[in-house]
Coordinates of C-alpha atoms (C1' of nucleotides) in Angstrom, one line a residue:
Chain A
X1 CA 91.6 95.5 95.6
X2 CA 94.1 94.4 98.2
X3 CA 94.6 90.7 98.4
X4 CA 95.2 89.6 102.0
X5 CA 97.9 87.0 102.7
X6 CA 96.9 83.6 104.1
X7 CA 98.3 84.8 107.4
X8 CA 96.2 87.9 107.3
X9 CA 93.0 85.9 106.5
X10 CA 93.6 83.7 109.4
X11 CA 94.5 86.5 111.8
X12 CA 91.4 88.4 110.8
X13 CA 89.3 85.4 111.5
X14 CA 90.8 84.9 114.9
X15 CA 90.5 88.5 115.9
X16 CA 86.9 88.7 115.0
X17 CA 86.3 85.6 117.0
X18 CA 87.9 87.0 120.0
X19 CA 86.2 90.3 119.5
X20 CA 82.9 88.4 119.4
X21 CA 83.8 86.7 122.6
X22 CA 84.5 90.1 124.3
X23 CA 81.2 91.5 123.0
X24 CA 79.2 88.5 124.2
X25 CA 80.9 88.7 127.7
X26 CA 80.1 92.4 127.7
X27 CA 76.5 91.9 126.9
X28 CA 76.2 89.3 129.7
X29 CA 77.7 92.0 132.0
X30 CA 80.8 90.0 132.7
X31 CA 83.3 92.5 131.2
X32 CA 83.4 96.2 130.4
X33 CA 83.5 97.1 126.7
X34 CA 86.8 96.3 125.0
X35 CA 88.8 99.5 124.2
X36 CA 92.1 98.0 123.0
X37 CA 92.8 96.6 119.6
X38 CA 93.3 92.9 119.5
X39 CA 96.9 92.1 118.6
X40 CA 98.2 88.7 117.6
X41 CA 101.7 87.5 117.7
X42 CA 103.5 84.4 116.8
X43 CA 104.8 82.9 120.1
X44 CA 108.4 81.9 120.4
X45 CA 107.5 78.6 121.9
X46 CA 105.5 76.2 119.8
X47 CA 103.8 74.9 123.0
X48 CA 102.2 78.4 123.2
X49 CA 100.1 77.8 120.1
X50 CA 100.1 79.1 116.5
X51 CA 99.2 82.6 117.7
X52 CA 98.9 84.4 121.0
X53 CA 97.2 87.5 122.1
X54 CA 98.1 89.8 125.0
X55 CA 94.8 91.7 124.8
X56 CA 93.7 90.6 128.3
X57 CA 96.9 91.9 129.8
X58 CA 96.8 95.1 127.8
X59 CA 93.2 95.6 129.0
X60 CA 93.7 94.8 132.6
X61 CA 94.2 98.3 133.7
X62 CA 91.2 99.7 131.8
X63 CA 88.9 96.8 132.9
X64 CA 90.2 96.9 136.4
X65 CA 90.4 93.1 136.5
X66 CA 93.3 90.6 136.6
X67 CA 94.5 89.6 133.2
X68 CA 94.0 85.9 133.6
X69 CA 90.4 86.5 134.7
X70 CA 89.6 88.6 131.6
X71 CA 91.2 86.0 129.4
X72 CA 89.2 83.2 131.0
X73 CA 85.9 85.0 130.6
X74 CA 86.7 85.8 127.0
X75 CA 87.8 82.3 126.1
X76 CA 84.7 80.8 127.6
X77 CA 82.5 83.1 125.5
X78 CA 84.2 82.4 122.2
X79 CA 82.6 79.9 119.8
X80 CA 85.2 78.1 117.8
X81 CA 82.9 75.6 116.2
X82 CA 83.5 75.2 112.5
X83 CA 86.5 77.6 112.5
X84 CA 90.2 77.0 111.9
X85 CA 90.7 77.4 115.6
X86 CA 91.0 74.1 117.4
X87 CA 91.2 75.4 120.9
X88 CA 92.0 78.4 123.0
X89 CA 93.9 78.4 126.3
X90 CA 94.8 80.9 128.9
X91 CA 98.4 80.7 129.9
X92 CA 101.2 82.5 131.8
X93 CA 100.3 86.0 133.0
X94 CA 97.2 86.1 130.8
X95 CA 98.0 85.2 127.3
X96 CA 95.3 83.8 125.1
X97 CA 97.0 81.1 123.1
X98 CA 95.4 80.0 119.9
X99 CA 95.8 76.5 118.5
X100 CA 94.8 76.1 114.9
X101 CA 93.8 73.1 112.9
X102 CA 96.6 72.3 110.5
X103 CA 94.3 72.7 107.6
X104 CA 95.2 76.4 107.5
X105 CA 98.7 75.4 106.4
X106 CA 97.3 73.8 103.3
X107 CA 96.0 77.2 102.2
X108 CA 99.5 78.6 102.6
X109 CA 101.0 75.8 100.5
X110 CA 98.4 76.3 97.8
X111 CA 98.9 80.0 97.8
X112 CA 102.7 79.6 97.3
X113 CA 102.1 77.3 94.4
X114 CA 99.5 79.4 92.8
X115 CA 101.6 82.6 93.0
X116 CA 104.8 80.9 92.0
X117 CA 107.6 83.5 91.5
X118 CA 105.2 86.2 92.8
X119 CA 104.8 84.5 96.1
X120 CA 105.9 87.0 98.8
X121 CA 104.7 89.9 96.8
X122 CA 101.9 92.0 98.2
X123 CA 100.4 95.4 97.5
X124 CA 101.1 96.8 101.0
X125 CA 103.0 99.8 99.6
X126 CA 100.1 100.7 97.2
X127 CA 102.5 101.8 94.5
X128 CA 104.1 104.6 96.6
X129 CA 107.1 106.0 94.7
X130 CA 110.3 105.6 96.7
X131 CA 113.7 106.6 95.7
X132 CA 116.6 104.8 97.3
X133 CA 120.0 106.5 96.8
X134 CA 123.0 104.4 97.7
X135 CA 126.7 103.8 97.1
X136 CA 127.1 107.2 95.4
X137 CA 130.8 106.7 95.6
X138 CA 132.8 109.7 94.6
X139 CA 134.3 109.2 91.1
X140 CA 137.7 109.6 92.5
X141 CA 138.8 106.0 92.7
X142 CA 137.7 102.4 92.9
X143 CA 134.9 101.4 95.3
X144 CA 135.8 100.0 98.7
X145 CA 134.3 97.4 101.0
X146 CA 131.8 99.7 102.8
X147 CA 130.3 100.6 99.5
X148 CA 129.9 96.9 98.8
X149 CA 128.0 96.7 102.0
X150 CA 125.8 99.6 101.1
X151 CA 125.4 98.2 97.6
X152 CA 124.0 94.9 98.9
X153 CA 121.8 96.6 101.4
X154 CA 120.4 99.3 99.0
X155 CA 119.8 96.9 96.2
X156 CA 118.0 94.4 98.4
X157 CA 116.0 97.1 100.1
X158 CA 114.7 98.2 96.7
X159 CA 113.9 94.6 95.8
X160 CA 112.0 94.1 99.1
X161 CA 110.1 97.4 98.7
X162 CA 109.0 96.4 95.2
X163 CA 107.9 93.0 96.5
X164 CA 106.0 94.8 99.2
X165 CA 104.1 96.8 96.6
X166 CA 106.0 100.0 96.6
X167 CA 107.4 101.4 93.4
X168 CA 111.0 101.8 94.4
X169 CA 114.0 102.9 92.2
X170 CA 117.7 102.7 92.8
X171 CA 119.7 105.8 92.1
X172 CA 123.4 106.5 92.0
X173 CA 124.4 110.1 92.5
X174 CA 127.5 111.1 90.6
X175 CA 129.5 113.7 92.5
X176 CA 131.1 115.0 89.3
X177 CA 131.5 118.6 90.3
X178 CA 133.3 120.6 92.9
X179 CA 136.7 120.7 94.6
X180 CA 137.5 117.0 94.9
X181 CA 137.0 116.5 91.2
X182 CA 139.4 119.3 90.5
X183 CA 141.9 117.7 92.9
X184 CA 141.4 114.5 91.1
X185 CA 142.2 116.3 87.8
X186 CA 145.4 117.8 89.4
X187 CA 146.4 114.4 90.7
X188 CA 146.0 112.7 87.3
X189 CA 147.8 115.7 85.7
X190 CA 150.8 115.0 88.0
X191 CA 150.8 111.3 87.2
X192 CA 150.5 112.1 83.5
X193 CA 153.6 114.3 83.7
X194 CA 155.4 111.6 85.7
X195 CA 154.5 109.1 83.1
X196 CA 156.2 111.4 80.6
X197 CA 159.3 111.4 82.7
X198 CA 158.8 114.7 84.5
X199 CA 159.6 115.0 88.2
X200 CA 156.3 116.3 89.5
X201 CA 154.8 115.5 92.9
X202 CA 151.2 114.5 93.5
X203 CA 149.5 117.5 95.1
X204 CA 149.2 117.2 98.9
X205 CA 145.4 117.2 98.9
X206 CA 145.3 115.0 95.9
X207 CA 144.7 111.3 95.4
X208 CA 147.8 109.2 95.9
X209 CA 146.2 105.9 94.8
X210 CA 148.1 103.7 92.4
X211 CA 145.1 103.4 90.0
X212 CA 145.9 106.9 88.8
X213 CA 149.4 105.8 87.7
X214 CA 148.0 103.2 85.3
X215 CA 145.3 105.6 84.2
X216 CA 148.0 108.1 83.4
X217 CA 150.0 105.5 81.4
X218 CA 146.9 104.7 79.4
X219 CA 146.4 108.4 78.8
X220 CA 149.9 108.7 77.5
X221 CA 149.3 105.8 75.2
X222 CA 146.2 107.5 73.8
X223 CA 147.3 111.1 73.6
X224 CA 151.1 111.1 73.8
X225 CA 152.5 114.3 75.3
X226 CA 150.3 116.6 73.3
X227 CA 148.2 117.5 76.3
X228 CA 151.2 119.4 77.7
X229 CA 150.6 122.1 75.2
X230 CA 147.2 122.9 76.6
X231 CA 147.0 125.7 79.1
X232 CA 147.0 124.5 82.7
X233 CA 143.4 125.3 83.5
X234 CA 142.1 123.6 80.4
X235 CA 144.3 120.5 80.9
X236 CA 143.3 120.0 84.5
X237 CA 139.7 120.2 83.5
X238 CA 140.3 117.7 80.8
X239 CA 142.1 115.5 83.3
X240 CA 139.3 115.8 85.8
X241 CA 136.6 114.8 83.4
X242 CA 138.7 112.0 81.9
X243 CA 139.4 110.6 85.4
X244 CA 135.8 110.9 86.4
X245 CA 134.7 109.1 83.3
X246 CA 137.2 106.3 83.7
X247 CA 136.5 105.9 87.4
X248 CA 132.8 105.8 86.8
X249 CA 133.1 103.2 84.1
X250 CA 135.2 101.1 86.5
X251 CA 132.6 101.6 89.3
X252 CA 129.8 100.6 87.0
X253 CA 131.6 97.5 86.0
X254 CA 132.2 96.5 89.6
X255 CA 128.6 97.1 90.5
X256 CA 127.5 95.1 87.5
X257 CA 129.7 92.2 88.6
X258 CA 128.2 92.5 92.0
X259 CA 124.7 92.3 90.6
X260 CA 123.7 95.9 91.4
X261 CA 122.1 97.7 88.5
X262 CA 121.0 101.2 89.1
X263 CA 117.8 102.5 87.5
X264 CA 119.0 106.1 87.5
X265 CA 122.5 107.7 87.4
X266 CA 122.1 111.2 88.4
X267 CA 124.9 113.8 87.7
X268 CA 125.6 116.6 90.0
X269 CA 127.2 118.6 87.2
X270 CA 124.2 118.2 85.0
X271 CA 121.9 119.3 87.8
X272 CA 124.0 122.3 88.5
X273 CA 124.1 123.3 84.8
X274 CA 120.3 123.2 84.7
X275 CA 120.2 126.0 87.2
X276 CA 118.7 123.9 89.9
X277 CA 121.1 125.3 92.5
X278 CA 120.1 128.9 92.0
X279 CA 116.5 127.9 91.9
X280 CA 116.8 126.1 95.2
X281 CA 118.6 128.9 96.9
X282 CA 116.0 131.3 95.7
X283 CA 113.3 129.1 97.0
X284 CA 114.9 128.8 100.4
X285 CA 115.4 132.6 100.5
X286 CA 111.8 133.2 99.4
X287 CA 110.5 130.9 102.1
X288 CA 112.5 132.9 104.6
X289 CA 115.0 130.3 105.8
X290 CA 118.2 132.1 104.8
X291 CA 120.2 135.0 106.1
X292 CA 123.6 136.6 105.5
X293 CA 126.3 136.8 108.1
X294 CA 130.1 137.3 107.9
X295 CA 129.8 137.6 104.1
X296 CA 128.2 134.1 103.8
X297 CA 124.7 132.9 103.1
X298 CA 123.3 130.7 105.8
X299 CA 120.4 128.3 106.0
X300 CA 118.4 128.5 109.2
X301 CA 118.4 124.7 109.8
X302 CA 117.9 125.3 113.5
X303 CA 114.3 126.2 112.7
X304 CA 113.8 122.5 112.2
X305 CA 115.8 121.2 115.1
X306 CA 119.4 121.1 113.7
X307 CA 122.0 122.0 116.3
X308 CA 123.4 124.9 114.3
X309 CA 122.7 126.9 111.1
X310 CA 124.6 125.9 108.1
X311 CA 126.5 127.8 105.4
X312 CA 125.2 127.5 101.8
X313 CA 127.4 130.0 100.1
X314 CA 130.8 130.7 101.6
X315 CA 132.2 134.3 101.9
X316 CA 134.4 133.7 98.9
X317 CA 131.4 133.1 96.8
X318 CA 131.7 129.3 96.5
X319 CA 128.9 127.1 97.4
X320 CA 129.3 124.4 100.1
X321 CA 128.8 120.8 99.4
X322 CA 125.5 121.1 101.2
X323 CA 123.8 123.6 98.9
X324 CA 123.8 121.5 95.7
X325 CA 122.8 118.5 97.7
X326 CA 119.6 120.3 98.8
X327 CA 119.0 121.1 95.1
X328 CA 119.5 117.4 94.4
X329 CA 116.9 116.3 97.0
X330 CA 114.4 118.9 95.8
X331 CA 115.0 117.5 92.3
X332 CA 114.1 114.0 93.6
X333 CA 110.8 115.2 94.8
X334 CA 110.2 117.1 91.6
X335 CA 110.7 113.9 89.7
X336 CA 107.6 112.6 91.6
X337 CA 109.1 110.5 94.4
X338 CA 107.1 110.6 97.5
X339 CA 109.6 109.0 99.8
X340 CA 113.4 109.4 99.8
X341 CA 115.9 107.1 101.4
X342 CA 119.6 107.8 101.4
X343 CA 122.1 105.2 102.5
X344 CA 125.2 107.0 103.9
X345 CA 128.4 106.1 105.7
X346 CA 128.8 106.7 109.4
X347 CA 130.9 109.8 108.7
X348 CA 127.8 111.4 107.4
X349 CA 125.6 111.0 110.4
X350 CA 126.0 114.7 111.3
X351 CA 124.4 115.3 108.0
X352 CA 121.0 114.0 108.9
X353 CA 119.8 117.0 110.9
X354 CA 120.6 119.6 108.3
X355 CA 119.3 117.6 105.3
X356 CA 116.1 116.8 107.1
X357 CA 115.8 120.5 107.9
X358 CA 116.3 121.4 104.3
X359 CA 113.6 119.0 103.2
X360 CA 111.2 120.5 105.6
X361 CA 112.1 124.0 104.7
X362 CA 111.2 123.2 101.1
X363 CA 107.8 122.1 102.3
X364 CA 108.1 118.3 102.4
X365 CA 107.2 116.3 105.5
X366 CA 110.0 115.2 107.7
X367 CA 108.7 111.7 107.5
X368 CA 109.2 111.5 103.7
X369 CA 112.9 111.7 104.0
X370 CA 115.1 109.1 105.7
X371 CA 118.8 108.6 106.1
X372 CA 120.1 105.1 106.8
X373 CA 123.5 104.9 108.2
X374 CA 125.5 101.9 107.0
X375 CA 128.2 101.2 109.5
X376 CA 131.8 100.3 108.9
X377 CA 133.0 96.9 107.8
X378 CA 136.1 95.4 109.2
X379 CA 137.5 92.6 107.1
X380 CA 138.8 89.8 109.3
X381 CA 141.0 86.9 108.2
X382 CA 142.4 84.3 110.5
X383 CA 141.1 86.2 113.4
X384 CA 143.0 89.3 112.4
X385 CA 141.7 92.4 110.9
X386 CA 142.8 93.3 107.4
X387 CA 144.0 96.9 107.4
X388 CA 142.6 99.4 105.1
X389 CA 143.9 102.8 104.6
X390 CA 142.8 105.1 101.9
X391 CA 145.4 107.7 102.6
X392 CA 148.2 105.2 102.2
X393 CA 146.8 104.4 98.9
X394 CA 146.3 100.7 99.8
X395 CA 142.8 99.7 100.2
X396 CA 140.7 96.7 99.7
X397 CA 138.4 97.3 96.9
X398 CA 135.0 95.9 96.1
X399 CA 136.6 94.0 93.2
X400 CA 139.2 92.5 95.6
X401 CA 136.4 91.2 97.8
X402 CA 134.6 89.8 94.8
X403 CA 137.7 88.0 93.6
X404 CA 138.2 86.7 97.1
X405 CA 134.8 85.4 98.2
X406 CA 132.5 85.8 95.2
X407 CA 129.2 87.6 94.7
X408 CA 126.9 85.3 96.5
X409 CA 128.9 85.1 99.7
X410 CA 129.7 88.8 99.7
X411 CA 126.1 89.8 99.4
X412 CA 124.8 87.3 101.8
X413 CA 127.3 88.1 104.5
X414 CA 126.7 91.8 104.3
X415 CA 123.0 91.1 104.5
X416 CA 123.3 89.1 107.7
X417 CA 123.9 92.1 109.8
X418 CA 121.7 95.1 110.6
X419 CA 122.8 98.0 108.5
X420 CA 123.5 100.3 111.4
X421 CA 125.7 97.9 113.3
X422 CA 129.4 97.8 112.6
X423 CA 130.3 94.4 111.4
X424 CA 133.3 92.0 111.0
X425 CA 133.4 90.3 107.7
X426 CA 135.1 86.9 108.1
X427 CA 136.6 86.3 104.7
X428 CA 137.8 82.8 105.6
X429 CA 134.3 81.7 106.5
X430 CA 132.8 83.3 103.4
X431 CA 135.2 81.3 101.3
X432 CA 134.3 77.9 102.9
X433 CA 132.4 75.7 100.5
X434 CA 130.7 73.8 103.3
X435 CA 128.0 73.7 105.9
X436 CA 129.8 76.2 108.2
X437 CA 129.0 78.8 105.5
X438 CA 125.4 80.0 105.8
X439 CA 125.1 80.9 102.2
X440 CA 125.9 77.4 101.1
X441 CA 123.6 76.0 103.7
X442 CA 120.6 77.9 102.2
X443 CA 121.6 77.3 98.6
X444 CA 122.1 73.6 99.4
X445 CA 118.5 73.3 100.5
X446 CA 117.4 74.7 97.2
X447 CA 119.6 72.4 95.3
X448 CA 118.4 69.4 97.2
X449 CA 114.8 70.2 96.3
X450 CA 115.7 70.6 92.7
X451 CA 117.4 67.2 92.9
X452 CA 114.3 65.6 94.3
X453 CA 112.3 67.0 91.4
X454 CA 114.7 65.6 88.9
X455 CA 114.5 62.2 90.6
X456 CA 110.7 62.4 90.7
X457 CA 110.6 63.0 87.0
X458 CA 112.8 60.0 86.4
X459 CA 110.4 57.7 88.3
X460 CA 107.5 59.2 86.5
X461 CA 106.1 61.0 89.5
X462 CA 104.1 64.0 88.3
X463 CA 102.1 66.5 90.2
X464 CA 98.5 66.5 89.3
X465 CA 96.5 69.7 89.4
X466 CA 96.8 71.2 92.8
X467 CA 93.2 70.8 93.7
X468 CA 93.4 67.1 93.5
X469 CA 96.4 66.8 95.8
X470 CA 95.3 65.8 99.3
X471 CA 97.5 67.8 101.7
X472 CA 95.9 66.3 104.7
X473 CA 98.3 63.4 104.6
X474 CA 101.0 65.8 105.8
X475 CA 101.4 65.2 109.5
X476 CA 105.0 65.0 110.6
X477 CA 106.0 67.9 112.7
X478 CA 108.8 68.8 110.3
X479 CA 106.3 69.0 107.5
X480 CA 104.0 71.3 109.4
X481 CA 106.8 73.5 110.6
X482 CA 108.0 74.0 107.0
X483 CA 104.5 74.9 105.8
X484 CA 104.1 77.4 108.6
X485 CA 107.4 79.0 107.8
X486 CA 106.4 79.3 104.2
X487 CA 103.2 81.0 105.3
X488 CA 105.2 83.7 107.0
X489 CA 107.1 84.7 104.0
X490 CA 105.1 87.6 102.6
X491 CA 105.2 89.1 106.1
X492 CA 108.9 88.7 106.4
X493 CA 109.2 90.7 103.2
X494 CA 106.8 93.4 104.4
X495 CA 108.5 93.7 107.8
X496 CA 112.0 93.8 106.3
X497 CA 110.9 96.4 103.7
X498 CA 109.0 98.6 106.2
X499 CA 111.7 98.6 108.8
X500 CA 114.5 98.7 106.4
X501 CA 116.0 95.5 107.8
X502 CA 117.1 93.3 104.9
X503 CA 119.0 91.2 107.4
X504 CA 115.7 89.7 108.5
X505 CA 115.6 87.9 105.1
X506 CA 118.9 86.1 105.6
X507 CA 117.8 85.0 109.0
X508 CA 114.5 83.8 107.7
X509 CA 116.2 81.8 104.9
X510 CA 118.6 80.2 107.3
X511 CA 115.6 79.1 109.5
X512 CA 113.7 77.9 106.5
X513 CA 116.7 75.9 105.2
X514 CA 117.2 74.5 108.6
X515 CA 113.6 73.3 108.7
X516 CA 113.9 71.8 105.3
X517 CA 117.1 69.9 106.1
X518 CA 115.3 68.5 109.1
X519 CA 112.4 67.4 107.0
X520 CA 114.7 65.9 104.5
X521 CA 116.3 63.5 106.9
X522 CA 113.0 62.6 108.5
X523 CA 110.7 62.2 105.5
X524 CA 111.2 60.8 102.1
X525 CA 109.4 62.2 99.1
X526 CA 110.0 59.6 96.5
X527 CA 109.1 56.0 97.2
X528 CA 106.3 56.6 99.7
X529 CA 102.6 55.9 99.1
X530 CA 101.6 58.0 96.1
X531 CA 99.3 60.4 97.9
X532 CA 102.1 61.1 100.5
X533 CA 104.7 61.6 97.7
X534 CA 102.4 64.1 96.0
X535 CA 101.6 66.0 99.1
X536 CA 105.3 66.2 99.9
X537 CA 106.1 67.3 96.4
X538 CA 103.6 70.1 96.8
X539 CA 105.2 71.1 100.1
X540 CA 108.7 71.2 98.9
X541 CA 107.7 73.0 95.8
X542 CA 106.3 75.7 98.0
X543 CA 109.6 75.7 99.9
X544 CA 111.6 75.9 96.7
X545 CA 109.5 78.8 95.5
X546 CA 110.1 80.6 98.8
X547 CA 113.8 80.0 99.0
X548 CA 114.3 81.1 95.4
X549 CA 112.2 84.2 96.0
X550 CA 114.3 85.1 99.1
X551 CA 117.6 84.5 97.4
X552 CA 116.4 86.6 94.4
X553 CA 115.6 89.4 96.7
X554 CA 119.1 89.2 98.2
X555 CA 120.7 89.1 94.7
X556 CA 122.1 85.7 95.5
X557 CA 121.9 82.8 93.1
X558 CA 119.7 79.7 93.7
X559 CA 121.6 76.8 92.1
X560 CA 119.8 73.8 90.8
X561 CA 122.6 71.5 91.8
X562 CA 125.7 71.8 93.9
Chain B
rG1 C1' 133.7 118.7 125.4
rC2 C1' 129.3 117.4 122.1
rG3 C1' 126.7 113.9 118.8
rC4 C1' 126.0 108.9 116.5
rC5 C1' 126.7 103.5 116.6
rU6 C1' 127.9 99.3 119.7
rG7 C1' 128.5 96.3 124.6
rU8 C1' 123.8 89.4 124.8
rA9 C1' 127.3 82.0 124.9
rG10 C1' 134.6 81.1 123.9
rC11 C1' 134.0 84.1 118.7
rU12 C1' 130.6 86.8 115.1
rC13 C1' 125.8 88.5 115.8
rA14 C1' 119.9 88.0 116.0
rG15 C1' 116.0 89.3 119.4
rC16 C1' 114.3 95.4 121.3
rG17 C1' 107.8 95.5 126.3
rG18 C1' 105.7 89.7 127.4
rA19 C1' 105.7 83.3 129.2
rU20 C1' 112.1 78.6 129.8
rA21 C1' 116.9 84.9 125.9
rG22 C1' 118.2 82.5 120.2
rA23 C1' 121.4 81.4 115.5
rG24 C1' 126.0 80.5 113.0
rC25 C1' 131.0 79.3 114.0
rA26 C1' 134.1 76.7 117.7
rU27 C1' 134.0 72.3 121.4
rC28 C1' 132.0 67.3 122.6
rU29 C1' 128.7 62.7 121.6
rG30 C1' 125.9 59.9 118.2
rC31 C1' 123.7 59.1 112.8
rC32 C1' 125.3 57.4 105.6
rU33 C1' 122.1 49.6 102.1
rU34 C1' 117.3 54.6 100.9
rC35 C1' 115.6 61.5 97.0
rU36 C1' 123.3 65.1 97.4
rA37 C1' 126.5 63.6 105.0
rA38 C1' 127.8 70.8 101.4
rG39 C1' 123.1 67.0 105.9
rC40 C1' 120.6 65.4 110.7
rA41 C1' 119.9 64.5 116.1
rG42 C1' 121.9 65.7 120.9
rA43 C1' 125.3 68.0 124.9
rG44 C1' 127.9 71.7 127.3
rG45 C1' 128.4 76.9 127.4
rG46 C1' 124.8 83.3 129.6
rC47 C1' 124.7 88.5 136.6
rC48 C1' 121.7 90.2 128.1
rG49 C1' 128.4 96.2 130.3
rC50 C1' 127.2 98.4 135.6
rA51 C1' 123.6 101.2 138.8
rG52 C1' 119.1 103.4 139.4
rG53 C1' 113.9 104.4 137.5
rU54 C1' 109.0 103.6 134.7
rU55 C1' 105.7 99.0 134.2
rC56 C1' 101.3 93.8 136.2
rG57 C1' 106.0 92.5 133.4
rA58 C1' 112.5 95.2 131.1
rU59 C1' 117.8 92.1 127.4
rC60 C1' 114.3 95.7 125.1
rC61 C1' 111.8 102.1 127.3
rC62 C1' 114.1 106.5 130.6
rU63 C1' 118.4 108.6 133.5
rG64 C1' 123.4 108.2 135.1
rC65 C1' 128.0 105.7 134.8
rC66 C1' 131.9 102.4 132.5
rA67 C1' 134.1 100.4 127.9
rG68 C1' 135.0 100.1 122.4
rG69 C1' 134.3 102.4 117.5
rC70 C1' 133.1 106.6 114.3
rG71 C1' 132.2 111.7 113.6
rC72 C1' 132.1 116.9 115.1
rG73 C1' 134.8 122.5 109.1
rC74 C1' 132.5 128.7 105.3
rC75 C1' 136.0 119.7 103.4
rA76 C1' 133.3 116.7 100.2

RNA sequence: GCGCCUGUAGCUCAGCGGAUAGAGCAUCUGCCUUCUAAGCAGAGGGCCGCAGGUUCGAUCCCUGCCAGGCGCGCCA
């Protein structure tokens, strides 16, 4: 049984009132029957009411009447007596502005307090199983800054989906098979030999990063030179799996530090060993979407709108990267997930068409698969960009960033921008322990509230059962603004989850914190008349719950004091 | 050449069909005997890249152009 949010309850009430107004006007022969849905929006300007509807404008064409005229007729046929609606007005080009009695805000405050930590959670997603795959860094080295961005976004997206009532899981795909892993093995092999004093170059297509040097030294410490006696093929394989294991451990540690914990680690190698690849190719073949040309096996991705067909098996018998990835996605569906979301870097955007085609060829709806492109990050310090070059072996890793700015700032900053827009990350600003830094601004609001509760306890001010608190003593604009913002929270979560826009949450929290700080300077909680103090305690409790909930979703801490 | 992302305040970015285009930073002016001034109030600052089109209405949608970034393998 879906539990509507306070906002939904109110909107439903308003909509049915307006619908009744339309119906009444229609019966009286004043208006044609209403065909459009009645939409409500929250106006930008407060002077335009708590909600506004554009239904008159939207119906103007159909009703062949000027929008303002329609709106006026409707408004004069609506009965607002005894409802939460105080008054209706027609404004601008034909908006119907709805002004509510402030008592609806009490419901929002009460709801937040009743639901506590669960406030913001809804069952919008109806338990739909969603798999979000992100980061999936190749196990060929430490993780870099873009992956930190993807990590923050993916992790938060899963939190938001779960809050919105989906059953979402985070998955890390381990690319522990294929050419690059072999190259990694060869690179480590060279470093190993170097560590033993041999003059061997790192292979040209190998990995030059310095982390392999220390890994090789460690390997020498563990194994001495005895690996030299293995035959080349076996040694490289050993090197490869050793390096993969070490790199993965390091990645997992970094992620842990960053507050990202994956529900599932999925190994490409294991999947391939299960025969999934052959099975998938057979399935594609059986469904008639493959053909042979130039000695290679092709997938007819153009049948689903891709610009060209793609090779699955090369003419030398090797599979492409694409083929096992199809198998992997099939495997995700077979594990019961109904919706798949992949976060990928911008260099993979060309991949969208073919993978979407593959999903459809396997019989799954195009809408069940989605690739989110996480755009590049440029680190900026003192107005200059910090150069990163993977090829030169010098790059700024996720750990470097965590050392530099800390987890809270790193996550919050990445979550201030839309995933698909390239961003500059100002490391100087992120380090500031002050009001210029948005993350501190939000956390400070939370800490201030905690501080008030500590003080309240000291002076023996205790909140009685919620029912006996009279919220009607709230009246300052800053109090009502706060309550209204709190009422929006569940919908912020829903919208952010549905549109895959975690950055809405940071924006929301900055707004909410702003409103709180304004309230804080205008109104005192302790030392007022008791009923006022109690009502304000209830209000700021609701705010505290909401900020904590929001920060939790972002994976950012909500300190009790600062 | 083709594809994707991006052009909005001095800087970094929100907004993406509605009524006077917003925030943070930076700049300037005020505000601490009272729950944390890591705060608040206020001011200045904008041909929303350019040109057409669709619409009652466009920063938002469509087309073309200009600029920046990133891709375009039987690599992964």
